[in-house]
Coordinates of C-alpha atoms in Angstrom, one line a residue:
Chain A
M1 CA 91.5 207.5 100.4
D2 CA 89.6 210.7 99.5
N3 CA 86.7 212.0 101.5
G4 CA 84.1 210.6 99.1
S5 CA 85.6 207.1 99.2
I6 CA 85.6 207.2 103.0
S7 CA 82.0 208.3 103.1
Y8 CA 81.0 205.7 100.6
Q9 CA 82.8 202.9 102.5
R10 CA 81.0 204.0 105.7
F11 CA 77.7 203.7 103.8
L12 CA 78.6 200.2 102.5
N13 CA 79.4 199.2 106.1
G14 CA 75.9 200.2 107.1
D15 CA 76.2 203.8 108.2
E16 CA 73.5 205.8 106.3
N17 CA 75.3 209.1 107.2
G18 CA 77.9 208.1 104.6
I19 CA 75.5 208.7 101.7
V20 CA 74.2 211.9 103.4
E21 CA 77.7 213.2 103.4
I22 CA 78.1 212.4 99.7
V23 CA 75.0 214.3 98.9
R24 CA 76.2 217.2 100.9
D25 CA 79.7 217.3 99.3
Y26 CA 78.8 216.6 95.6
K27 CA 75.2 217.7 95.0
D28 CA 75.7 221.2 93.6
G29 CA 78.7 220.4 91.3
L30 CA 76.9 217.4 90.0
I31 CA 73.8 219.4 89.2
F32 CA 75.8 221.9 87.2
Y33 CA 77.7 219.1 85.4
L34 CA 74.4 217.3 84.5
N35 CA 73.0 220.6 83.3
S36 CA 75.6 220.6 80.6
F37 CA 73.7 217.6 79.2
T38 CA 70.1 218.5 79.9
G39 CA 70.1 222.4 79.9
N40 CA 67.3 222.2 82.5
L41 CA 68.3 222.6 86.1
H42 CA 65.3 220.9 87.6
I43 CA 65.9 217.8 85.5
S44 CA 69.5 217.9 86.4
E45 CA 68.6 218.0 90.0
D46 CA 66.4 214.9 89.6
L47 CA 69.3 213.1 87.7
A48 CA 71.7 214.0 90.5
E49 CA 69.3 212.4 93.0
D50 CA 69.0 209.4 90.7
T51 CA 72.8 209.1 90.7
F52 CA 73.0 209.0 94.5
V53 CA 70.2 206.5 94.6
K54 CA 72.1 204.3 92.2
L55 CA 75.0 204.4 94.5
G56 CA 72.8 203.5 97.4
T57 CA 70.9 200.7 95.8
K58 CA 73.3 199.0 93.4
K59 CA 76.2 199.6 95.7
P60 CA 78.8 199.4 92.9
Q61 CA 82.5 199.2 93.6
N62 CA 84.9 201.8 92.3
K63 CA 87.3 199.7 90.4
S64 CA 88.5 202.5 88.2
K65 CA 91.8 204.2 88.7
G66 CA 90.3 207.5 89.4
S67 CA 89.1 209.3 92.6
F68 CA 85.6 208.9 94.0
K69 CA 84.6 212.2 92.4
T70 CA 85.7 211.1 88.9
W71 CA 83.8 207.8 89.4
L72 CA 80.7 209.5 90.7
Y73 CA 80.7 211.9 87.7
T74 CA 81.1 208.9 85.4
I75 CA 77.9 207.3 86.9
A76 CA 76.2 210.7 86.6
R77 CA 77.2 211.0 83.0
N78 CA 75.7 207.5 82.2
T79 CA 72.6 208.5 84.1
A80 CA 72.3 211.6 81.9
I81 CA 72.9 209.7 78.7
D82 CA 70.2 207.2 79.7
Y83 CA 67.8 210.0 80.4
L84 CA 68.5 211.6 77.0
R85 CA 68.0 208.3 75.2
R86 CA 64.6 207.9 76.9
N87 CA 63.5 211.5 76.3
S88 CA 64.8 212.4 72.9
K89 CA 61.8 214.6 72.1
N90 CA 61.9 218.1 73.5
T91 CA 59.6 218.6 76.4
E92 CA 57.7 221.8 76.7
I93 CA 58.4 224.1 79.7
S94 CA 56.0 226.8 80.8
I95 CA 57.1 230.4 81.2
D96 CA 56.6 230.2 84.9
D97 CA 58.9 227.2 85.1
I98 CA 61.5 228.9 83.0
Q99 CA 61.5 231.9 85.4
E100 CA 61.8 229.5 88.4
I101 CA 64.7 227.7 86.8
I102 CA 66.6 230.9 86.0
S103 CA 66.1 232.1 89.6
D104 CA 67.2 228.7 91.0
E105 CA 70.2 228.7 88.8
E106 CA 71.3 232.1 89.9
N107 CA 71.0 231.1 93.5
L108 CA 73.0 228.0 92.9
E109 CA 75.7 229.9 91.1
Q110 CA 75.9 232.3 94.0
S111 CA 76.2 229.5 96.6
Y112 CA 78.5 227.1 94.6
I113 CA 80.5 229.2 92.1
K114 CA 80.5 232.3 94.3
E115 CA 83.0 234.5 92.4
E116 CA 81.3 237.0 90.0
R117 CA 83.8 236.6 87.2
K118 CA 83.5 232.9 87.3
I119 CA 79.7 233.2 87.2
T120 CA 80.1 235.3 84.1
V121 CA 82.2 232.6 82.5
H122 CA 79.7 229.9 83.6
R123 CA 76.9 231.8 81.8
A124 CA 79.0 232.1 78.7
I125 CA 79.8 228.4 78.8
K126 CA 76.1 227.6 78.8
K127 CA 75.9 229.0 75.3
L128 CA 78.4 226.5 73.9
K129 CA 77.6 223.1 72.6
S130 CA 77.1 220.3 75.2
E131 CA 80.5 218.6 74.8
Y132 CA 82.3 221.9 75.3
Q133 CA 80.2 222.7 78.4
Q134 CA 81.0 219.3 79.9
V135 CA 84.7 219.5 79.4
L136 CA 85.0 223.1 80.6
W137 CA 82.9 222.4 83.6
L138 CA 85.1 219.5 84.6
V139 CA 88.4 221.2 83.9
Y140 CA 87.8 224.8 85.1
F141 CA 85.1 224.4 87.8
E142 CA 85.8 221.0 89.2
N143 CA 89.6 221.2 88.7
C144 CA 89.7 217.8 87.1
S145 CA 93.0 216.9 85.4
N146 CA 92.9 216.0 81.7
K147 CA 93.4 212.3 82.8
E148 CA 90.3 212.5 85.1
T149 CA 88.3 214.3 82.5
A150 CA 89.2 211.7 79.9
A151 CA 88.0 209.0 82.3
V152 CA 84.7 210.7 83.0
M153 CA 84.0 211.5 79.3
K154 CA 85.3 208.2 78.0
K155 CA 87.8 209.8 75.7
S156 CA 91.6 209.6 75.2
I157 CA 93.7 212.2 77.0
H158 CA 94.7 213.5 73.6
S159 CA 91.1 213.9 72.5
I160 CA 90.4 215.8 75.8
E161 CA 93.4 218.2 75.2
T162 CA 92.1 218.9 71.7
L163 CA 88.5 219.4 73.0
V164 CA 89.6 221.7 75.8
Y165 CA 91.6 223.8 73.3
R166 CA 88.6 224.1 71.0
A167 CA 86.2 224.7 73.8
R168 CA 88.4 227.4 75.2
L169 CA 88.5 229.2 71.8
A170 CA 84.8 229.0 71.6
L171 CA 84.4 230.4 75.1
K172 CA 86.8 233.2 74.5
S173 CA 84.9 234.2 71.4
E174 CA 81.6 234.1 73.3
L175 CA 83.0 236.2 76.1
E176 CA 84.4 238.7 73.7
K177 CA 81.1 239.1 72.0
E178 CA 79.7 240.2 75.4
G179 CA 82.7 242.5 76.0
F180 CA 84.5 240.4 78.6
I181 CA 88.2 239.5 78.6
Y182 CA 89.1 236.7 80.9
E183 CA 92.8 236.3 81.1
E184 CA 92.9 233.0 82.9
L185 CA 91.6 231.2 79.8
Chain B
M1 CA 65.5 223.5 94.3
K2 CA 65.9 221.0 97.1
S3 CA 68.1 221.7 100.0
Y4 CA 70.9 219.2 101.0
D5 CA 68.6 217.8 103.7
E6 CA 65.7 217.4 101.4
M7 CA 67.7 215.6 98.8
A8 CA 69.5 213.4 101.3
N9 CA 66.2 212.4 102.9
N10 CA 64.7 211.6 99.4
V11 CA 67.8 209.5 98.6
L12 CA 67.6 207.6 101.9
S13 CA 63.9 207.1 101.5
R14 CA 64.3 205.7 98.0
I15 CA 67.1 203.4 99.1
R16 CA 65.0 202.0 101.9
E17 CA 62.0 201.5 99.5
Y18 CA 64.3 199.6 97.1
E19 CA 65.7 197.4 99.9
T20 CA 62.2 196.7 101.2
E21 CA 61.1 195.7 97.7
Q22 CA 64.2 193.5 97.2
N23 CA 63.5 191.7 100.5
H24 CA 59.9 191.1 99.5
K25 CA 61.0 189.7 96.2
K26 CA 63.6 187.4 97.9
K27 CA 60.9 186.1 100.2
L28 CA 58.5 185.4 97.3
I29 CA 61.3 183.6 95.4
K30 CA 62.2 181.5 98.5
R31 CA 58.6 180.4 98.8
A32 CA 58.3 179.6 95.1
V33 CA 61.6 177.6 95.3
I34 CA 60.4 175.6 98.3
S35 CA 57.1 174.8 96.5
L36 CA 58.8 173.9 93.2
S37 CA 61.5 171.8 95.0
S38 CA 58.8 169.5 96.4
V39 CA 57.3 169.1 92.9
C40 CA 60.8 168.6 91.3
I41 CA 61.8 166.0 93.8
A42 CA 58.6 164.0 93.1
V43 CA 59.2 164.4 89.3
L44 CA 62.9 163.4 89.6
I45 CA 62.0 160.3 91.6
G46 CA 59.5 159.4 88.9
I47 CA 62.1 159.9 86.2
A48 CA 64.7 157.9 88.0
I49 CA 62.3 155.0 88.4
W50 CA 61.3 155.3 84.7
N51 CA 64.9 155.4 83.6
N52 CA 65.8 152.3 85.5
L53 CA 63.1 150.5 83.6
S54 CA 64.1 151.9 80.2
I55 CA 67.1 151.2 77.9
Q56 CA 69.7 153.9 78.6
V57 CA 70.5 155.4 75.2
N58 CA 71.6 158.9 76.0
T59 CA 74.0 159.7 78.8
Y60 CA 74.8 163.3 77.7
S61 CA 73.7 166.2 79.8
E62 CA 72.8 169.5 78.1
N63 CA 76.2 170.9 79.1
D64 CA 78.0 167.8 77.7
K65 CA 76.1 168.3 74.4
N66 CA 77.4 171.8 74.2
I67 CA 81.0 170.7 74.8
A68 CA 80.6 168.0 72.2
N69 CA 79.3 170.6 69.7
G70 CA 82.4 172.7 70.4
S71 CA 80.2 175.5 71.9
T72 CA 80.6 177.0 75.3
Y73 CA 78.4 178.8 77.8
S74 CA 78.3 182.4 78.8
P75 CA 77.7 183.2 82.4
D76 CA 74.9 185.1 84.0
E77 CA 77.0 187.8 85.8
S78 CA 74.6 187.8 88.7
E79 CA 75.8 184.5 89.9
Y80 CA 79.1 182.7 90.3
I81 CA 79.7 180.0 87.8
S82 CA 82.7 177.8 88.1
N83 CA 83.8 176.3 84.7
Q84 CA 84.7 172.7 85.4
G85 CA 87.2 170.5 83.7
D86 CA 88.7 171.9 80.4
N87 CA 85.7 174.1 79.5
P88 CA 86.9 177.4 78.1
V89 CA 85.5 180.7 79.4
F90 CA 83.6 182.6 76.7
I91 CA 83.9 186.3 76.5
P92 CA 80.9 187.6 74.5
K93 CA 81.1 190.1 71.7
V94 CA 81.0 193.7 72.8
K95 CA 77.5 195.1 72.4
L96 CA 76.2 198.6 72.8
P97 CA 74.5 198.6 76.2
E98 CA 70.7 198.6 76.0
T99 CA 68.9 201.5 77.6
S100 CA 67.8 200.4 81.0
N101 CA 66.6 202.1 84.2
N102 CA 68.6 199.5 86.1
D103 CA 71.8 199.9 84.2
I104 CA 74.5 201.2 86.4
V105 CA 77.1 201.2 83.7
A106 CA 75.4 202.3 80.5
D107 CA 78.9 202.7 79.3
I108 CA 80.9 203.0 76.1
I109 CA 84.5 202.2 75.8
G110 CA 87.0 203.2 73.2
L111 CA 86.7 200.8 70.3
V112 CA 87.4 200.3 66.6
V113 CA 85.9 197.8 64.2
Y114 CA 88.5 195.9 62.1
K115 CA 87.8 192.9 59.8
G116 CA 84.4 192.7 61.4
N117 CA 85.7 192.3 64.9
I118 CA 85.6 194.9 67.7
Y119 CA 88.9 195.9 69.3
T120 CA 88.7 197.7 72.6
Q121 CA 91.1 200.2 74.1
T122 CA 93.9 198.9 76.3
E123 CA 97.4 200.3 77.1
Y124 CA 98.3 203.7 75.8
Y125 CA 101.4 205.8 75.6
Y126 CA 101.4 209.5 75.6
G127 CA 104.4 211.7 75.9
E128 CA 107.4 213.2 74.2
D129 CA 108.7 211.3 71.2
D130 CA 111.8 209.3 72.1
G131 CA 111.7 207.2 69.0
R132 CA 111.2 203.9 70.8
I133 CA 107.4 203.7 70.8
K134 CA 107.4 204.5 67.1
E135 CA 109.1 201.2 66.5
L136 CA 105.9 199.4 67.6
V137 CA 103.9 201.0 64.8
G138 CA 103.5 198.7 61.9
E139 CA 101.6 198.7 58.6
Y140 CA 98.9 201.2 57.9
L141 CA 95.5 199.5 58.1
G142 CA 93.0 202.3 57.5
Y143 CA 91.4 205.4 58.9
A144 CA 89.0 205.1 61.9
T145 CA 86.0 207.3 61.5
G146 CA 85.3 208.1 65.1
K147 CA 81.5 208.0 64.4
I148 CA 80.4 205.7 67.1
N149 CA 78.9 207.3 70.2
E150 CA 76.5 206.5 72.9
W151 CA 73.6 207.0 70.5
S152 CA 74.9 204.6 67.9
S153 CA 72.9 201.5 67.0
Q154 CA 74.2 198.0 66.8
D155 CA 74.3 198.3 63.0
D156 CA 77.0 201.0 63.3
Y157 CA 79.3 198.4 64.7
A158 CA 79.2 196.4 61.6
K159 CA 80.9 199.1 59.6
E160 CA 84.7 198.6 59.0
F161 CA 86.8 201.2 60.9
A162 CA 83.8 202.5 62.7
S163 CA 85.2 203.7 66.0
T164 CA 84.9 206.0 69.0
Y165 CA 88.3 207.5 68.2
E166 CA 89.2 209.2 64.9
G167 CA 92.6 208.6 63.4
N168 CA 95.0 206.3 61.6
V169 CA 95.0 202.6 62.5
Y170 CA 98.1 200.5 62.2
S171 CA 99.3 197.0 63.0
V172 CA 101.6 196.6 65.9
N173 CA 105.1 195.1 65.2
G174 CA 105.5 191.8 66.9
Y175 CA 101.9 191.1 67.5
S176 CA 99.1 189.5 65.4
T177 CA 96.5 191.8 64.1
D178 CA 94.0 189.2 65.1
F179 CA 94.7 190.3 68.7
R180 CA 96.3 193.8 68.7
I181 CA 96.2 196.9 66.5
C182 CA 96.9 200.5 67.4
M183 CA 96.1 204.1 66.7
Y184 CA 99.0 206.4 66.5
E185 CA 99.5 210.2 66.2
K186 CA 102.4 212.5 66.3
F187 CA 101.7 216.2 66.9
K188 CA 103.1 219.4 68.5
D189 CA 101.7 220.4 71.8
E190 CA 101.0 224.0 72.8
D191 CA 104.7 224.5 73.8
G192 CA 105.9 223.2 70.4
N193 CA 107.2 219.9 71.8
T194 CA 106.8 216.9 69.5
M195 CA 104.4 214.5 71.3
I196 CA 103.2 211.0 70.4
W197 CA 100.0 209.2 71.3
L198 CA 99.8 205.5 70.8
Q199 CA 96.6 203.6 71.8
F200 CA 96.6 199.8 71.6
M201 CA 93.2 198.3 70.7
E202 CA 92.8 194.6 71.4
K203 CA 90.3 191.9 70.5
L204 CA 89.4 190.7 73.9
N205 CA 85.8 189.8 73.2
D206 CA 84.0 187.1 71.2
I207 CA 86.8 184.7 72.2
E208 CA 87.2 181.5 74.2
L209 CA 90.1 181.1 76.6
T210 CA 90.9 177.9 78.5
Y211 CA 94.5 178.4 79.8
G212 CA 96.6 181.4 80.6
N213 CA 99.1 180.7 77.8
E214 CA 96.3 181.5 75.2
L215 CA 96.4 185.1 76.4
F216 CA 99.8 185.7 78.0
G217 CA 101.7 183.4 75.6
D218 CA 100.0 183.3 72.2
R219 CA 98.8 186.9 72.3
L220 CA 101.0 188.9 74.6
Q221 CA 104.1 186.6 74.5
I222 CA 105.5 187.6 77.8
K223 CA 107.8 184.6 78.4
G224 CA 111.5 185.5 78.1
R225 CA 110.7 189.2 77.3
I226 CA 110.3 190.7 80.7
S227 CA 112.8 193.4 81.2
S228 CA 111.6 194.7 84.6
V229 CA 108.8 194.3 87.0
Q230 CA 107.0 196.9 89.0
Y231 CA 104.1 196.9 91.3
Q232 CA 101.7 199.4 92.8
E233 CA 99.7 199.3 96.0
Y234 CA 96.0 198.6 95.2
Y235 CA 95.1 201.7 97.1
D236 CA 97.3 203.9 95.0
W237 CA 96.0 202.3 91.8
N238 CA 92.5 202.8 93.0
E239 CA 93.1 206.5 93.7
G240 CA 94.8 207.0 90.3
K241 CA 98.2 207.7 91.8
D242 CA 101.1 206.6 89.6
K243 CA 103.3 205.4 92.4
F244 CA 105.2 202.4 91.0
Q245 CA 107.8 200.4 93.0
H246 CA 110.4 198.0 91.7
L247 CA 109.7 194.5 92.8
S248 CA 112.4 193.3 95.1
G249 CA 112.9 190.1 97.1
V250 CA 111.9 187.8 94.2
T251 CA 114.5 185.6 92.5
Q252 CA 114.6 185.1 88.7
D253 CA 113.6 181.5 89.3
E254 CA 110.5 182.6 91.2
L255 CA 109.6 185.1 88.5
N256 CA 110.0 182.4 85.9
A257 CA 107.8 180.1 87.9
F258 CA 105.2 182.9 88.2
V259 CA 105.2 183.2 84.4
E260 CA 104.9 179.4 84.0
G261 CA 102.1 179.4 86.5
L262 CA 100.3 182.1 84.6
Y263 CA 100.6 180.2 81.4
S264 CA 99.4 176.9 82.9
G265 CA 96.7 178.5 85.1
K266 CA 93.1 178.0 84.0
F267 CA 90.7 180.7 83.1
E268 CA 87.7 180.9 85.5
Y269 CA 84.6 183.1 85.9
V270 CA 84.6 184.9 89.2
T271 CA 82.0 187.4 90.0
D272 CA 82.6 188.3 93.6
F273 CA 85.7 188.3 95.7
S274 CA 85.5 188.7 99.4
S275 CA 86.4 192.2 100.4
E276 CA 88.8 190.7 102.9
L277 CA 91.1 189.5 100.2
K278 CA 94.3 191.5 99.4
H279 CA 94.9 192.9 95.9
T280 CA 97.9 194.4 94.2
M281 CA 98.8 195.6 90.7
L282 CA 101.8 194.1 88.9
Y283 CA 103.4 195.7 85.8
L284 CA 105.5 193.5 83.5
R285 CA 107.6 195.8 81.4
L286 CA 108.6 193.9 78.2
D287 CA 111.6 194.3 76.0
D288 CA 109.6 196.2 73.3
Y289 CA 108.6 198.9 75.8
T290 CA 105.1 197.7 76.2
T291 CA 103.6 196.9 79.6
V292 CA 101.3 194.1 80.7
E293 CA 99.3 195.2 83.6
L294 CA 97.9 192.6 85.9
E295 CA 95.7 192.6 89.0
L296 CA 96.7 190.0 91.5
I297 CA 94.2 188.8 94.1
E298 CA 95.0 186.7 97.2
G299 CA 94.5 183.0 96.5
G300 CA 96.2 182.9 93.1
Y301 CA 93.8 184.9 90.9
V302 CA 95.2 187.0 88.1
R303 CA 93.3 189.3 85.8
Y304 CA 94.7 191.0 82.7
Q305 CA 93.8 194.6 83.4
Y306 CA 91.8 195.2 80.3
M307 CA 89.8 192.0 80.4
G308 CA 86.3 192.2 82.0
E309 CA 86.0 191.9 85.7
L310 CA 84.7 188.4 85.4
Y311 CA 87.6 186.5 83.8
Y312 CA 90.6 185.4 86.0
V313 CA 93.4 183.0 85.6
K314 CA 93.6 180.8 88.7
M315 CA 97.3 180.0 89.3
S316 CA 98.9 177.5 91.5
E317 CA 99.6 179.3 94.8
D318 CA 103.2 177.9 94.8
A319 CA 103.9 179.9 91.7
F320 CA 101.8 182.9 92.6
N321 CA 102.6 183.5 96.3
P322 CA 106.3 184.5 96.1
V323 CA 105.5 187.4 93.7
F324 CA 102.3 188.3 95.4
N325 CA 103.8 188.2 98.9
A326 CA 106.7 190.4 97.8
C327 CA 104.3 193.1 96.6
I328 CA 102.1 192.8 99.7
N329 CA 104.9 192.6 102.3
N330 CA 106.9 195.4 100.7
N331 CA 104.0 197.8 100.8
G332 CA 102.9 196.7 104.3
N333 CA 99.3 195.7 103.3

């Protein structure tokens, strides 16, 4: 059983620390993943919190074949899709808010992604379309296998392979425009 | 941005609020039920007295009427409903989930629309082409457009070959297209190897099922076609680890009896199993290289893996236990 599953089981058995551990272990990665849907870090943070609250209130069982993390990301993805359905019109953001979001995002990148070259890649990824952002985040930053990524994104493994290939080409092109060459791609 | 502690505190506080609200609702419902029960008892006594005085013309209950009309009932998933007698279980037509704040699984599964019915994704095969899987691919049926997504409306489902996947759709040799069709692709991977992808799509919704043979016999035809049996510990399955083990310690007679029990077992709605019950996964490898994946739950319950988590065949334990115990005892659960 992975750490997330153990923490969740503890929570289901009545130990509130279980959910606290889940927040600690998954919060930052989940916010970045959700950001590939919303493009707004503060909204993504709220959606990450909503995802944890869903776990805590609905207490669903992980009956999928995947790990706890894959399952959690699937719930988060559904939460993001629900949010986008309800808020299809663009909301206005003030300049002050934009500056705060940028600053928060930089801090989160430093604490979660850490490596400078990966941060560069992350910033380039943000310029791609949402589906490419999602798949690249899961594969390159969360180290999900194609099978796990397929489970989260509700696609066949073959579709994921094709998507990763196309997303990688788009990312390379974006990085080259900015004068970077990233050999691990 | 919130720190870990801030977010954790927010989450805990919202969970507690939710639980308090739920407890409050339960209390209100309990009170209302007690009050209504008193009224109902009085009314029922009145009706009983009236009926005794009247000519009894209609002895049908509402449920009996439904059965007489050939219709069935669909359960409310929030409560356990045991279908009595020979009533079939009804698996409703797949619908795009409505937007809901409370929806934990605002989900979309792989699907394709064929002849007005929705076929959902089940077993798939992906790997190097060894020629065997290709034999399953039958007649070309059409091209799936891949245009359904989370934002599609119900109207989109009415379009022939609308789907979440894009590609060619075929019949499957040996199976009725009323039950199973497939999507198939052959392509070169990045290393130049010829790979195949075959995805079965099955009509497992908008159907009624009474006995196991309607699924495992009429549709999947497993009797006499099992070439090997494997199982997987539930834990490994749950963690996505492909650790299969050959089933040993089961005689051919016991395996045949298991299949017979599966055919004669009755479909039931079950919404909640005790967490104490043991589970295992069983894989019946058939002679056409397809696999039937089953979840076995202590007490004689069997679920076809791709059927919703509500519909189980209840087998006789005499037929079920030898196979189930072999899986459980071998893996030390």
